[in-house]
Short mmCIF file of C-alpha atoms in Angstrom, two decimals:
data_model
loop_
_atom_site.label_atom_id
_atom_site.label_comp_id
_atom_site.label_asym_id
_atom_site.label_seq_id
_atom_site.Cartn_x
_atom_site.Cartn_y
_atom_site.Cartn_z
CA MET A 1 29.49 -15.22 9.26
CA ASN A 2 26.70 -13.85 7.07
CA THR A 3 25.75 -10.33 8.09
CA ASN A 4 22.51 -8.83 6.79
CA ARG A 5 23.05 -5.16 5.88
CA ARG A 6 19.52 -4.53 4.70
CA THR A 7 18.24 -1.17 5.98
CA GLU A 8 14.69 -1.31 4.65
CA PRO A 9 11.97 -3.94 4.92
CA PHE A 10 11.49 -6.57 2.26
CA ARG A 11 9.01 -5.63 -0.45
CA TYR A 12 6.54 -8.31 -1.47
CA THR A 13 5.31 -8.24 -5.08
CA LEU A 14 1.90 -9.76 -5.64
CA LYS A 15 1.85 -12.36 -8.41
CA GLU A 16 -1.66 -11.15 -9.26
CA PRO A 17 -2.33 -7.46 -8.42
CA VAL A 18 -5.27 -6.95 -6.06
CA THR A 19 -8.12 -4.53 -6.80
CA PHE A 20 -9.74 -2.79 -3.84
CA ASP A 21 -11.55 0.38 -2.76
CA LEU A 22 -9.39 3.25 -1.54
CA HIS A 23 -10.77 6.23 0.38
CA ILE A 24 -9.15 9.65 0.50
CA LEU A 25 -9.51 10.59 4.17
CA SER A 26 -7.97 14.07 4.19
CA ILE A 27 -6.02 16.53 2.08
CA ASN A 28 -3.68 18.91 3.92
CA GLY A 29 -5.35 17.97 7.22
CA ILE A 30 -8.87 18.77 6.00
CA GLN A 31 -11.28 15.84 5.94
CA VAL A 32 -12.94 15.21 2.60
CA PRO A 33 -16.18 13.35 1.83
CA SER A 34 -15.31 9.67 1.61
CA LYS A 35 -16.04 8.33 -1.85
CA PRO A 36 -14.39 5.02 -2.83
CA VAL A 37 -11.92 4.94 -5.71
CA ARG A 38 -10.89 1.67 -7.35
CA ALA A 39 -7.20 1.03 -6.84
CA VAL A 40 -4.79 -1.75 -7.79
CA LEU A 41 -2.12 -2.96 -5.34
CA PHE A 42 1.16 -4.15 -6.91
CA ASN A 43 3.50 -4.61 -3.96
CA ILE A 44 3.59 -4.13 -0.21
CA SER A 45 5.98 -4.12 2.72
CA ARG A 46 5.56 -3.54 6.45
CA THR A 47 6.08 0.19 5.91
CA GLY A 48 4.59 0.97 2.51
CA CYS A 49 3.04 -0.13 -0.74
CA HIS A 50 2.81 0.67 -4.45
CA LEU A 51 -0.60 1.06 -6.08
CA SER A 52 -2.32 2.72 -9.01
CA LEU A 53 -5.42 4.90 -9.23
CA PRO A 54 -7.30 6.55 -12.09
CA LEU A 55 -6.91 9.92 -10.26
CA ASN A 56 -4.08 12.40 -10.62
CA ILE A 57 -3.25 13.57 -7.10
CA ASN A 58 -0.15 15.64 -6.47
CA PRO A 59 1.50 14.37 -3.25
CA GLU A 60 4.46 16.75 -3.70
CA ASN A 61 2.21 19.74 -2.97
CA ASN A 62 -0.46 18.10 -0.79
CA LEU A 63 -0.49 15.91 2.30
CA VAL A 64 -2.99 13.22 1.28
CA ARG A 65 -4.09 10.63 3.87
CA ILE A 66 -5.81 7.51 2.56
CA GLY A 67 -7.60 4.46 3.95
CA MET A 68 -7.61 1.06 2.26
CA GLU A 69 -9.67 -2.01 3.01
CA MET A 70 -8.48 -5.01 1.04
CA ASN A 71 -8.80 -8.76 0.97
CA LEU A 72 -5.31 -10.14 0.46
CA THR A 73 -6.35 -13.41 2.12
CA ASP A 74 -9.74 -14.63 3.30
CA GLU A 75 -9.61 -11.97 6.05
CA SER A 76 -10.06 -8.28 5.35
CA ILE A 77 -7.30 -5.87 6.39
CA TYR A 78 -7.64 -2.12 6.85
CA LEU A 79 -4.58 0.11 6.38
CA GLU A 80 -4.05 3.85 6.43
CA GLY A 81 -1.20 5.83 4.98
CA ILE A 82 0.09 8.92 3.24
CA LEU A 83 0.83 9.39 -0.47
CA LYS A 84 4.59 9.94 -0.85
CA TRP A 85 5.32 9.92 -4.61
CA ASN A 86 3.54 9.49 -7.92
CA ARG A 87 4.18 8.95 -11.61
CA GLU A 88 1.95 8.61 -14.65
CA GLN A 89 2.18 5.34 -16.56
CA GLN A 90 -0.14 3.97 -19.27
CA ASP A 91 -3.14 6.25 -18.58
CA CYS A 92 -2.96 5.47 -14.86
CA PHE A 93 -1.30 7.15 -11.90
CA HIS A 94 1.03 5.12 -9.68
CA TYR A 95 1.64 6.05 -6.05
CA GLY A 96 3.95 5.11 -3.24
CA ILE A 97 2.21 4.93 0.12
CA GLN A 98 3.86 5.25 3.50
CA LEU A 99 1.77 3.10 5.82
CA ASP A 100 0.78 4.35 9.25
CA ILE A 101 -0.05 1.27 11.32
CA PRO A 102 -1.17 1.72 14.94
CA GLU A 103 0.95 -0.08 17.55
CA ALA A 104 -2.00 -2.33 18.46
CA ASP A 105 -2.18 -3.65 14.86
CA ILE A 106 1.57 -3.88 14.16
CA GLU A 107 1.57 -7.70 13.85
CA CYS A 108 -1.49 -7.94 11.56
CA LEU A 109 0.25 -7.08 8.27
CA PRO A 110 3.32 -9.32 8.82
CA ARG A 111 0.95 -12.20 9.63
CA VAL A 112 -0.94 -11.62 6.36
CA LEU A 113 2.35 -11.37 4.41
CA ARG A 114 3.61 -14.66 5.90
CA ARG A 115 0.35 -16.32 4.90
CA LEU A 116 0.56 -15.00 1.34
CA ALA A 117 4.17 -16.20 1.09
CA GLY A 118 3.13 -19.63 2.33
CA GLU A 119 0.40 -19.76 -0.31
CA GLY A 120 2.90 -18.71 -3.02
CA LYS A 121 0.93 -15.54 -3.88
CA ILE A 122 3.80 -13.07 -3.38
CA LEU A 123 7.43 -12.76 -4.38
CA VAL A 124 10.07 -11.29 -2.07
CA ARG A 125 12.13 -8.44 -3.59
#
């Protein structure tokens, strides 16, 4: 009998990273003026994602809430989350995002991920 001992969701790496507009919604609970920042998405799971930004934000000392509207398929998807970690790499700043998906939208992201897998646009890690 094959028993799956995986404790975290699969991470899906995009074959071609996706560029989109990211909005910083609040820092330490204080809303900030929403100005879009170009971001690049590298991988995603049902609970988080990895992206890069040209901004250096320190998530270790600040609670930073973000909003992202992206077109991974022909339908647009809106996700919100919190910056969890960062590292500088090649003049860019990489971030791990913990997604915060409302219960009403919980099936939207898995549906998009299944579609991307079917189209061969993502790799399962």
